[in-house]
DNA sequence: AGCAATGATTTAAC
DNA sequence: GTTAAATCATTGCT
């Protein structure tokens, strides 16, 4: 207010009246008597200045009436142009102080995150990436689909709230900006307000609103993070695999008991079959190996079960293979088998008929499969052939797979490590011995 | 509530 | 990178 009154004093004392400043001259009272011509002009200026000064303090109705009178004042145009000039000069320093700011890095981070989470961005398919991540992290299967949809629903909810709020803010911002601009434009007729100043004011308003928007974005991000941690932290919400998935994994495990290290391709295939991720397959095999090794006795029943389960198909497959070999090349049993043997067999059955490229496994694969079948058959033979060590029916199956060191007999090195360049025909490298 | 089973994570070794 | 081993955290059964 000091600057303003000083400015007005200068105006009244020097620029307009043409007189030198009279030391510390206060504004003339608004209602004074008319004196000489000079005095009268001074009185006019003082009056009009006072009116301009107070017009913003008055109510709109009051101001409306006064504005009209003010605009009609004979001194108004001259005074107005001078006020504008002074305002422009003082405004320069202000303008220099606050130039347009660079994009806020924090805001950019929030925007990026919201975009990545599918909260902002296009409506259709929004959140699919995050939802897919949720599906992958929480472990597939039918149980997971419930969680998946639940996650999606919650994310959609957040998304809706976010957009509604954002729209509200934007609308309010626009309304307010328009209102202020109208007000300033209106006032620019009576007060020295330049278009640039209006622009600056709009900028200030937008900045204010964008800071509010940032708060909204921040809280939305927080909500998404909480949602994610709740749904995606598998440890917090562990889901057991479906029975079918466990069965598939167990079948593979027990039919490859001699070397239960599925190759990368086999893991992928198992993951696909079980609707879980490859790392979940790895986890499962890791857990299974260690738990089996730790307590073989406990798993004997299970081993027998799966051995018996695959025995019939294994027997059929081996029989067919033998028959096939005999018919194809009776003199050299192994020479002709590679090209024609493609029957389902044993534990590999669920893998071999649909390799990654859709072809049947043939050629070198056959040897591995037969070995696997022999593994399985050996269990079954032990079980059904009456071999009994006298310790009871459940101890039929002997853990021939483990060596004295506690390692897997045939598992010299895990297949995925030692044979990364295996061809597509040797997916089951872990069974070839 | 107690417990076993089980999927995931961590750590260390390779 | 993978793996074994230990451990954590949850699920599901009794």
GROMACS .gro file of C-alpha atoms (C1' of nucleotides) in nm:
model
  461
    1UNK     CA    1   0.000   0.000   0.000
    2UNK     CA    2   0.296   0.230   0.057
    3UNK     CA    3   0.406   0.204  -0.300
    4UNK     CA    4   0.061   0.270  -0.420
    5UNK     CA    5   0.010   0.582  -0.216
    6UNK     CA    6   0.355   0.703  -0.310
    7UNK     CA    7   0.270   0.649  -0.671
    8UNK     CA    8  -0.052   0.837  -0.634
    9UNK     CA    9   0.123   1.118  -0.458
   10UNK     CA   10   0.368   1.144  -0.741
   11UNK     CA   11   0.089   1.143  -0.986
   12UNK     CA   12  -0.107   1.402  -0.809
   13UNK     CA   13   0.191   1.618  -0.730
   14UNK     CA   14   0.401   1.609  -1.043
   15UNK     CA   15   0.284   1.437  -1.350
   16UNK     CA   16  -0.064   1.560  -1.378
   17UNK     CA   17  -0.090   1.886  -1.199
   18UNK     CA   18   0.241   1.999  -1.340
   19UNK     CA   19   0.354   2.128  -1.007
   20UNK     CA   20   0.652   2.021  -0.813
   21UNK     CA   21   0.600   1.779  -0.532
   22UNK     CA   22   0.494   1.950  -0.222
   23UNK     CA   23   0.679   1.779   0.054
   24UNK     CA   24   0.480   1.492   0.188
   25UNK     CA   25   0.162   1.613   0.035
   26UNK     CA   26  -0.123   1.388   0.124
   27UNK     CA   27  -0.406   1.315  -0.107
   28UNK     CA   28  -0.660   1.589  -0.108
   29UNK     CA   29  -0.981   1.506   0.066
   30UNK     CA   30  -1.240   1.362  -0.167
   31UNK     CA   31  -1.504   1.611  -0.079
   32UNK     CA   32  -1.367   1.955  -0.071
   33UNK     CA   33  -1.501   2.293  -0.178
   34UNK     CA   34  -1.424   2.424  -0.524
   35UNK     CA   35  -1.155   2.682  -0.514
   36UNK     CA   36  -0.948   2.841  -0.788
   37UNK     CA   37  -0.909   2.668  -1.125
   38UNK     CA   38  -0.581   2.491  -1.030
   39UNK     CA   39  -0.716   2.391  -0.701
   40UNK     CA   40  -1.030   2.261  -0.863
   41UNK     CA   41  -0.833   2.041  -1.105
   42UNK     CA   42  -0.628   1.909  -0.822
   43UNK     CA   43  -0.943   1.838  -0.639
   44UNK     CA   44  -1.075   1.649  -0.940
   45UNK     CA   45  -0.768   1.435  -0.963
   46UNK     CA   46  -0.768   1.366  -0.598
   47UNK     CA   47  -1.129   1.272  -0.619
   48UNK     CA   48  -1.093   1.041  -0.912
   49UNK     CA   49  -0.786   0.880  -0.763
   50UNK     CA   50  -0.966   0.815  -0.444
   51UNK     CA   51  -1.253   0.664  -0.629
   52UNK     CA   52  -1.021   0.439  -0.828
   53UNK     CA   53  -0.846   0.339  -0.511
   54UNK     CA   54  -1.160   0.245  -0.328
   55UNK     CA   55  -1.360   0.099  -0.609
   56UNK     CA   56  -1.227  -0.251  -0.554
   57UNK     CA   57  -1.323  -0.236  -0.190
   58UNK     CA   58  -1.682  -0.172  -0.269
   59UNK     CA   59  -1.950  -0.420  -0.351
   60UNK     CA   60  -2.012  -0.494  -0.715
   61UNK     CA   61  -2.343  -0.313  -0.728
   62UNK     CA   62  -2.199  -0.010  -0.566
   63UNK     CA   63  -1.897  -0.020  -0.790
   64UNK     CA   64  -2.106  -0.058  -1.099
   65UNK     CA   65  -2.276   0.271  -1.040
   66UNK     CA   66  -1.956   0.448  -0.950
   67UNK     CA   67  -1.771   0.302  -1.244
   68UNK     CA   68  -2.004   0.462  -1.483
   69UNK     CA   69  -1.963   0.798  -1.321
   70UNK     CA   70  -1.588   0.749  -1.309
   71UNK     CA   71  -1.565   0.665  -1.677
   72UNK     CA   72  -1.748   0.981  -1.760
   73UNK     CA   73  -1.514   1.196  -1.559
   74UNK     CA   74  -1.340   1.454  -1.768
   75UNK     CA   75  -0.997   1.384  -1.623
   76UNK     CA   76  -1.025   1.009  -1.640
   77UNK     CA   77  -0.859   0.937  -1.979
   78UNK     CA   78  -0.548   1.140  -1.901
   79UNK     CA   79  -0.509   0.998  -1.555
   80UNK     CA   80  -0.572   0.646  -1.679
   81UNK     CA   81  -0.301   0.655  -1.944
   82UNK     CA   82  -0.048   0.785  -1.695
   83UNK     CA   83  -0.142   0.519  -1.442
   84UNK     CA   84  -0.101   0.255  -1.708
   85UNK     CA   85   0.242   0.387  -1.793
   86UNK     CA   86   0.358   0.382  -1.434
   87UNK     CA   87   0.210   0.041  -1.378
   88UNK     CA   88   0.392  -0.086  -1.683
   89UNK     CA   89   0.722   0.045  -1.546
   90UNK     CA   90   0.676  -0.105  -1.203
   91UNK     CA   91   0.545  -0.423  -1.356
   92UNK     CA   92   0.870  -0.483  -1.544
   93UNK     CA   93   1.060  -0.556  -1.229
   94UNK     CA   94   0.791  -0.794  -1.109
   95UNK     CA   95   0.781  -0.971  -1.440
   96UNK     CA   96   1.153  -1.025  -1.440
   97UNK     CA   97   1.135  -1.184  -1.098
   98UNK     CA   98   0.899  -1.467  -1.182
   99UNK     CA   99   0.952  -1.608  -1.523
  100UNK     CA  100   0.795  -1.927  -1.645
  101UNK     CA  101   0.922  -2.218  -1.440
  102UNK     CA  102   1.062  -2.538  -1.592
  103UNK     CA  103   0.851  -2.854  -1.575
  104UNK     CA  104   0.847  -2.989  -1.222
  105UNK     CA  105   1.044  -3.315  -1.207
  106UNK     CA  106   0.824  -3.445  -0.928
  107UNK     CA  107   0.514  -3.377  -1.131
  108UNK     CA  108   0.672  -3.555  -1.424
  109UNK     CA  109   0.747  -3.855  -1.207
  110UNK     CA  110   0.390  -3.866  -1.085
  111UNK     CA  111   0.260  -3.833  -1.440
  112UNK     CA  112   0.483  -4.112  -1.560
  113UNK     CA  113   0.381  -4.339  -1.280
  114UNK     CA  114   0.012  -4.276  -1.331
  115UNK     CA  115   0.059  -4.344  -1.698
  116UNK     CA  116   0.251  -4.663  -1.631
  117UNK     CA  117  -0.010  -4.783  -1.384
  118UNK     CA  118  -0.281  -4.714  -1.637
  119UNK     CA  119  -0.455  -4.456  -1.422
  120UNK     CA  120  -0.401  -4.170  -1.658
  121UNK     CA  121  -0.375  -4.214  -2.032
  122UNK     CA  122  -0.627  -4.368  -2.272
  123UNK     CA  123  -0.944  -4.511  -2.126
  124UNK     CA  124  -0.960  -4.831  -2.327
  125UNK     CA  125  -0.723  -5.097  -2.207
  126UNK     CA  126  -0.607  -4.867  -1.936
  127UNK     CA  127  -0.447  -5.059  -1.657
  128UNK     CA  128  -0.405  -5.367  -1.865
  129UNK     CA  129  -0.031  -5.349  -1.829
  130UNK     CA  130  -0.052  -5.320  -1.455
  131UNK     CA  131  -0.321  -5.585  -1.441
  132UNK     CA  132  -0.106  -5.818  -1.644
  133UNK     CA  133   0.176  -5.752  -1.405
  134UNK     CA  134  -0.061  -5.833  -1.124
  135UNK     CA  135  -0.153  -6.158  -1.291
  136UNK     CA  136   0.207  -6.249  -1.344
  137UNK     CA  137   0.313  -6.161  -0.994
  138UNK     CA  138   0.034  -6.324  -0.805
  139UNK     CA  139   0.055  -6.651  -0.981
  140UNK     CA  140  -0.196  -6.714  -1.259
  141UNK     CA  141  -0.455  -6.992  -1.245
  142UNK     CA  142  -0.825  -6.965  -1.191
  143UNK     CA  143  -0.793  -6.840  -0.838
  144UNK     CA  144  -0.576  -6.567  -0.960
  145UNK     CA  145  -0.827  -6.450  -1.216
  146UNK     CA  146  -1.055  -6.354  -0.932
  147UNK     CA  147  -0.780  -6.155  -0.774
  148UNK     CA  148  -0.692  -6.020  -1.111
  149UNK     CA  149  -1.041  -5.890  -1.176
  150UNK     CA  150  -1.057  -5.760  -0.823
  151UNK     CA  151  -0.739  -5.570  -0.880
  152UNK     CA  152  -0.868  -5.435  -1.207
  153UNK     CA  153  -1.194  -5.329  -1.046
  154UNK     CA  154  -1.012  -5.144  -0.772
  155UNK     CA  155  -0.778  -4.982  -1.020
  156UNK     CA  156  -1.071  -4.876  -1.233
  157UNK     CA  157  -1.228  -4.727  -0.924
  158UNK     CA  158  -0.917  -4.526  -0.850
  159UNK     CA  159  -0.898  -4.426  -1.212
  160UNK     CA  160  -1.255  -4.305  -1.213
  161UNK     CA  161  -1.212  -4.104  -0.897
  162UNK     CA  162  -0.893  -3.957  -1.033
  163UNK     CA  163  -1.050  -3.851  -1.359
  164UNK     CA  164  -1.362  -3.714  -1.195
  165UNK     CA  165  -1.155  -3.509  -0.955
  166UNK     CA  166  -0.920  -3.395  -1.226
  167UNK     CA  167  -1.210  -3.289  -1.442
  168UNK     CA  168  -1.363  -3.106  -1.150
  169UNK     CA  169  -1.037  -2.924  -1.084
  170UNK     CA  170  -0.995  -2.835  -1.447
  171UNK     CA  171  -1.348  -2.711  -1.471
  172UNK     CA  172  -1.311  -2.509  -1.155
  173UNK     CA  173  -0.981  -2.374  -1.278
  174UNK     CA  174  -1.131  -2.269  -1.609
  175UNK     CA  175  -1.432  -2.116  -1.445
  176UNK     CA  176  -1.224  -1.928  -1.198
  177UNK     CA  177  -0.981  -1.813  -1.466
  178UNK     CA  178  -1.260  -1.691  -1.686
  179UNK     CA  179  -1.417  -1.515  -1.394
  180UNK     CA  180  -1.096  -1.345  -1.294
  181UNK     CA  181  -1.019  -1.252  -1.652
  182UNK     CA  182  -1.360  -1.100  -1.697
  183UNK     CA  183  -1.326  -0.917  -1.373
  184UNK     CA  184  -0.984  -0.786  -1.464
  185UNK     CA  185  -1.094  -0.689  -1.812
  186UNK     CA  186  -1.385  -0.509  -1.665
  187UNK     CA  187  -1.163  -0.340  -1.413
  188UNK     CA  188  -0.903  -0.261  -1.676
  189UNK     CA  189  -1.139   0.006  -1.793
  190UNK     CA  190  -1.112   0.185  -1.464
  191UNK     CA  191  -0.785   0.051  -1.329
  192UNK     CA  192  -0.454   0.034  -1.509
  193UNK     CA  193  -0.446  -0.336  -1.588
  194UNK     CA  194  -0.254  -0.443  -1.896
  195UNK     CA  195  -0.334  -0.761  -2.091
  196UNK     CA  196   0.005  -0.890  -1.990
  197UNK     CA  197  -0.091  -0.855  -1.631
  198UNK     CA  198  -0.407  -1.050  -1.689
  199UNK     CA  199  -0.198  -1.314  -1.856
  200UNK     CA  200   0.029  -1.327  -1.557
  201UNK     CA  201  -0.264  -1.355  -1.324
  202UNK     CA  202  -0.397  -1.644  -1.528
  203UNK     CA  203  -0.057  -1.805  -1.497
  204UNK     CA  204  -0.066  -1.767  -1.122
  205UNK     CA  205  -0.410  -1.922  -1.106
  206UNK     CA  206  -0.302  -2.211  -1.322
  207UNK     CA  207   0.000  -2.270  -1.107
  208UNK     CA  208  -0.216  -2.275  -0.799
  209UNK     CA  209  -0.451  -2.524  -0.955
  210UNK     CA  210  -0.171  -2.741  -1.086
  211UNK     CA  211  -0.031  -2.761  -0.734
  212UNK     CA  212  -0.372  -2.886  -0.624
  213UNK     CA  213  -0.364  -3.129  -0.914
  214UNK     CA  214  -0.027  -3.249  -0.801
  215UNK     CA  215  -0.171  -3.328  -0.462
  216UNK     CA  216  -0.443  -3.524  -0.634
  217UNK     CA  217  -0.186  -3.709  -0.843
  218UNK     CA  218   0.022  -3.778  -0.538
  219UNK     CA  219  -0.264  -3.926  -0.341
  220UNK     CA  220  -0.371  -4.127  -0.644
  221UNK     CA  221  -0.019  -4.266  -0.672
  222UNK     CA  222  -0.027  -4.356  -0.306
  223UNK     CA  223  -0.358  -4.533  -0.350
  224UNK     CA  224  -0.223  -4.729  -0.644
  225UNK     CA  225   0.088  -4.823  -0.452
  226UNK     CA  226  -0.118  -4.949  -0.161
  227UNK     CA  227  -0.338  -5.142  -0.400
  228UNK     CA  228  -0.036  -5.290  -0.570
  229UNK     CA  229   0.133  -5.390  -0.251
  230UNK     CA  230  -0.186  -5.548  -0.129
  231UNK     CA  231  -0.253  -5.742  -0.444
  232UNK     CA  232   0.088  -5.801  -0.586
  233UNK     CA  233   0.289  -5.881  -0.280
  234UNK     CA  234   0.258  -6.252  -0.325
  235UNK     CA  235   0.397  -6.319   0.016
  236UNK     CA  236   0.116  -6.134   0.179
  237UNK     CA  237  -0.143  -6.305  -0.031
  238UNK     CA  238  -0.006  -6.640  -0.132
  239UNK     CA  239  -0.235  -6.850  -0.339
  240UNK     CA  240  -0.194  -7.221  -0.369
  241UNK     CA  241  -0.164  -7.345  -0.722
  242UNK     CA  242  -0.462  -7.522  -0.866
  243UNK     CA  243  -0.480  -7.897  -0.827
  244UNK     CA  244  -0.434  -7.938  -1.196
  245UNK     CA  245  -0.119  -7.728  -1.195
  246UNK     CA  246   0.027  -7.919  -0.902
  247UNK     CA  247  -0.052  -8.241  -1.080
  248UNK     CA  248   0.123  -8.133  -1.396
  249UNK     CA  249   0.427  -8.021  -1.201
  250UNK     CA  250   0.435  -8.339  -0.995
  251UNK     CA  251   0.401  -8.553  -1.305
  252UNK     CA  252   0.699  -8.384  -1.455
  253UNK     CA  253   0.895  -8.401  -1.132
  254UNK     CA  254   0.842  -8.771  -1.071
  255UNK     CA  255   0.885  -8.871  -1.431
  256UNK     CA  256   1.214  -8.682  -1.436
  257UNK     CA  257   1.317  -8.786  -1.091
  258UNK     CA  258   1.657  -8.888  -1.215
  259UNK     CA  259   1.724  -8.529  -1.300
  260UNK     CA  260   1.442  -8.296  -1.202
  261UNK     CA  261   1.585  -7.986  -1.363
  262UNK     CA  262   1.356  -7.872  -1.639
  263UNK     CA  263   1.522  -7.678  -1.914
  264UNK     CA  264   1.419  -7.322  -1.984
  265UNK     CA  265   1.194  -7.440  -2.263
  266UNK     CA  266   1.039  -7.707  -2.044
  267UNK     CA  267   0.979  -7.448  -1.773
  268UNK     CA  268   0.808  -7.224  -2.019
  269UNK     CA  269   0.592  -7.507  -2.140
  270UNK     CA  270   0.504  -7.606  -1.784
  271UNK     CA  271   0.431  -7.247  -1.696
  272UNK     CA  272   0.197  -7.222  -1.991
  273UNK     CA  273   0.027  -7.548  -1.900
  274UNK     CA  274  -0.016  -7.450  -1.537
  275UNK     CA  275  -0.103  -7.086  -1.604
  276UNK     CA  276   0.178  -6.971  -1.382
  277UNK     CA  277   0.499  -6.786  -1.450
  278UNK     CA  278   0.831  -6.942  -1.536
  279UNK     CA  279   0.979  -6.816  -1.210
  280UNK     CA  280   0.694  -6.983  -1.024
  281UNK     CA  281   0.783  -7.305  -1.197
  282UNK     CA  282   1.143  -7.253  -1.091
  283UNK     CA  283   1.031  -7.183  -0.736
  284UNK     CA  284   0.817  -7.490  -0.735
  285UNK     CA  285   1.096  -7.716  -0.857
  286UNK     CA  286   1.339  -7.557  -0.616
  287UNK     CA  287   1.106  -7.620  -0.326
  288UNK     CA  288   1.017  -7.965  -0.448
  289UNK     CA  289   1.373  -8.080  -0.492
  290UNK     CA  290   1.482  -7.963  -0.151
  291UNK     CA  291   1.174  -8.094   0.027
  292UNK     CA  292   1.187  -8.423  -0.152
  293UNK     CA  293   1.550  -8.468  -0.071
  294UNK     CA  294   1.498  -8.372   0.290
  295UNK     CA  295   1.225  -8.621   0.349
  296UNK     CA  296   1.210  -8.885   0.082
  297UNK     CA  297   1.003  -9.113   0.297
  298UNK     CA  298   0.728  -8.862   0.316
  299UNK     CA  299   0.714  -8.832  -0.060
  300UNK     CA  300   0.727  -9.203  -0.136
  301UNK     CA  301   0.355  -9.239  -0.149
  302UNK     CA  302   0.329  -8.944  -0.379
  303UNK     CA  303   0.607  -9.080  -0.594
  304UNK     CA  304   0.435  -9.415  -0.622
  305UNK     CA  305   0.110  -9.248  -0.706
  306UNK     CA  306   0.254  -9.049  -0.992
  307UNK     CA  307   0.463  -9.339  -1.107
  308UNK     CA  308   0.155  -9.556  -1.127
  309UNK     CA  309  -0.037  -9.282  -1.290
  310UNK     CA  310   0.203  -9.253  -1.577
  311UNK     CA  311   0.286  -9.621  -1.587
  312UNK     CA  312   0.007  -9.729  -1.814
  313UNK     CA  313   0.079  -9.474  -2.080
  314UNK     CA  314   0.448  -9.535  -2.036
  315UNK     CA  315   0.404  -9.906  -2.083
  316UNK     CA  316   0.193  -9.850  -2.390
  317UNK     CA  317   0.442  -9.607  -2.528
  318UNK     CA  318   0.739  -9.833  -2.472
  319UNK     CA  319   0.554 -10.127  -2.615
  320UNK     CA  320   0.459  -9.923  -2.915
  321UNK     CA  321   0.813  -9.800  -2.950
  322UNK     CA  322   0.950 -10.149  -2.936
  323UNK     CA  323   0.695 -10.269  -3.182
  324UNK     CA  324   0.769  -9.978  -3.404
  325UNK     CA  325   1.136 -10.051  -3.396
  326UNK     CA  326   1.078 -10.414  -3.477
  327UNK     CA  327   0.856 -10.344  -3.771
  328UNK     CA  328   1.069 -10.072  -3.911
  329UNK     CA  329   1.407 -10.234  -3.879
  330UNK     CA  330   1.411 -10.570  -3.715
  331UNK     CA  331   1.780 -10.616  -3.760
  332UNK     CA  332   1.891 -10.281  -3.622
  333UNK     CA  333   1.647 -10.187  -3.348
  334UNK     CA  334   1.766  -9.835  -3.294
  335UNK     CA  335   1.854  -9.721  -3.640
  336UNK     CA  336   1.509  -9.653  -3.773
  337UNK     CA  337   1.333  -9.538  -3.464
  338UNK     CA  338   1.417  -9.173  -3.478
  339UNK     CA  339   1.213  -9.090  -3.777
  340UNK     CA  340   0.887  -9.254  -3.688
  341UNK     CA  341   0.858  -9.266  -3.310
  342UNK     CA  342   0.625  -9.001  -3.194
  343UNK     CA  343   0.380  -9.172  -2.969
  344UNK     CA  344   0.273  -9.024  -2.640
  345UNK     CA  345   0.475  -9.161  -2.358
  346UNK     CA  346   0.505  -9.149  -1.986
  347UNK     CA  347   0.586  -8.829  -1.810
  348UNK     CA  348   0.694  -8.665  -2.128
  349UNK     CA  349   0.362  -8.723  -2.287
  350UNK     CA  350   0.220  -8.398  -2.170
  351UNK     CA  351   0.512  -8.217  -2.314
  352UNK     CA  352   0.610  -8.393  -2.626
  353UNK     CA  353   0.307  -8.370  -2.845
  354UNK     CA  354   0.304  -7.999  -2.859
  355UNK     CA  355   0.642  -7.850  -2.866
  356UNK     CA  356   0.686  -7.479  -2.901
  357UNK     CA  357   0.659  -7.484  -3.276
  358UNK     CA  358   0.373  -7.728  -3.277
  359UNK     CA  359   0.567  -8.023  -3.415
  360UNK     CA  360   0.591  -8.360  -3.255
  361UNK     CA  361   0.912  -8.448  -3.086
  362UNK     CA  362   1.110  -8.693  -3.289
  363UNK     CA  363   1.465  -8.792  -3.346
  364UNK     CA  364   1.702  -8.753  -3.059
  365UNK     CA  365   1.411  -8.674  -2.835
  366UNK     CA  366   1.298  -9.031  -2.845
  367UNK     CA  367   1.596  -9.161  -2.657
  368UNK     CA  368   1.532  -8.923  -2.374
  369UNK     CA  369   1.167  -9.010  -2.360
  370UNK     CA  370   1.234  -9.379  -2.353
  371UNK     CA  371   1.481  -9.326  -2.073
  372UNK     CA  372   1.213  -9.139  -1.887
  373UNK     CA  373   0.969  -9.419  -1.947
  374UNK     CA  374   1.220  -9.668  -1.821
  375UNK     CA  375   1.254  -9.457  -1.509
  376UNK     CA  376   0.885  -9.462  -1.453
  377UNK     CA  377   0.852  -9.825  -1.537
  378UNK     CA  378   1.123  -9.915  -1.295
  379UNK     CA  379   0.917  -9.754  -1.019
  380UNK     CA  380   0.610  -9.938  -1.127
  381UNK     CA  381   0.790 -10.267  -1.159
  382UNK     CA  382   0.923 -10.219  -0.813
  383UNK     CA  383   0.577 -10.142  -0.691
  384UNK     CA  384   0.380 -10.407  -0.867
  385UNK     CA  385   0.642 -10.673  -0.913
  386UNK     CA  386   0.641 -10.769  -0.549
  387UNK     CA  387   0.972 -10.619  -0.453
  388UNK     CA  388   0.948 -10.562  -0.087
  389UNK     CA  389   1.217 -10.499   0.162
  390UNK     CA  390   0.987 -10.591   0.442
  391UNK     CA  391   0.943 -10.243   0.572
  392UNK     CA  392   0.586 -10.210   0.456
  393UNK     CA  393   0.390 -10.135   0.148
  394UNK     CA  394   0.486  -9.775   0.129
  395UNK     CA  395   0.854  -9.824   0.096
  396UNK     CA  396   0.841  -9.990  -0.240
  397UNK     CA  397   0.985  -9.700  -0.421
  398UNK     CA  398   1.351  -9.652  -0.358
  399UNK     CA  399   1.519  -9.318  -0.408
  400UNK     CA  400   1.774  -9.431  -0.658
  401UNK     CA  401   1.808  -9.080  -0.788
  402UNK     CA  402   2.016  -8.936  -0.515
  403UNK     CA  403   2.383  -9.000  -0.490
  404UNK     CA  404   2.587  -9.034  -0.177
  405UNK     CA  405   2.657  -8.663  -0.166
  406UNK     CA  406   2.292  -8.578  -0.153
  407UNK     CA  407   2.292  -8.454  -0.508
  408UNK     CA  408   2.086  -8.586  -0.793
  409UNK     CA  409   2.260  -8.880  -0.947
  410UNK     CA  410   2.214  -8.770  -1.302
  411UNK     CA  411   2.216  -8.406  -1.231
  412UNK     CA  412   2.576  -8.342  -1.311
  413UNK     CA  413   2.474  -7.988  -1.388
  414UNK     CA  414   2.134  -7.835  -1.444
  415UNK     CA  415   2.034  -7.851  -1.806
  416UNK     CA  416   1.944  -7.488  -1.831
  417UNK     CA  417   2.294  -7.395  -1.731
  418UNK     CA  418   2.498  -7.648  -1.917
  419UNK     CA  419   2.308  -7.661  -2.241
  420UNK     CA  420   2.183  -7.319  -2.326
  421UNK     CA  421   2.233  -7.375  -2.697
  422UNK     CA  422   2.034  -7.692  -2.719
  423UNK     CA  423   1.832  -7.734  -3.031
  424UNK     CA  424   1.453  -7.753  -3.021
  425UNK     CA  425   1.469  -8.128  -3.043
  426UNK     CA  426   1.645  -8.168  -2.713
  427UNK     CA  427   1.412  -7.995  -2.480
  428UNK     CA  428   1.430  -8.271  -2.228
  429UNK     CA  429   1.798  -8.271  -2.196
  430UNK     CA  430   1.766  -8.344  -1.830
  431UNK     CA  431   1.641  -8.692  -1.901
  432UNK     CA  432   1.908  -8.790  -2.145
  433UNK     CA  433   2.182  -8.965  -1.963
  434DA     C1'  434  -0.539  -7.197   1.812
  435DG     C1'  435  -0.214  -7.511   1.649
  436DC     C1'  436  -0.013  -7.721   1.295
  437DA     C1'  437   0.146  -7.886   0.840
  438DA     C1'  438   0.167  -7.765   0.372
  439DT     C1'  439   0.316  -7.456   0.046
  440DG     C1'  440   0.458  -7.060  -0.243
  441DA     C1'  441   0.788  -6.684  -0.218
  442DT     C1'  442   1.206  -6.466  -0.070
  443DT     C1'  443   1.676  -6.433   0.089
  444DT     C1'  444   2.144  -6.573   0.114
  445DA     C1'  445   2.549  -6.778  -0.036
  446DA     C1'  446   2.788  -7.054  -0.363
  447DC     C1'  447   2.891  -7.144  -0.828
  448DG     C1'  448   2.229  -6.612  -1.452
  449DT     C1'  449   2.093  -7.083  -1.161
  450DT     C1'  450   2.083  -7.355  -0.757
  451DA     C1'  451   2.056  -7.536  -0.252
  452DA     C1'  452   1.928  -7.425   0.180
  453DA     C1'  453   1.711  -7.160   0.524
  454DT     C1'  454   1.351  -6.884   0.626
  455DC     C1'  455   0.928  -6.615   0.595
  456DA     C1'  456   0.435  -6.566   0.541
  457DT     C1'  457   0.011  -6.732   0.415
  458DT     C1'  458  -0.334  -7.100   0.344
  459DG     C1'  459  -0.612  -7.456   0.483
  460DC     C1'  460  -0.707  -7.838   0.768
  461DT     C1'  461  -0.794  -8.031   1.237
   0.00000   0.00000   0.00000
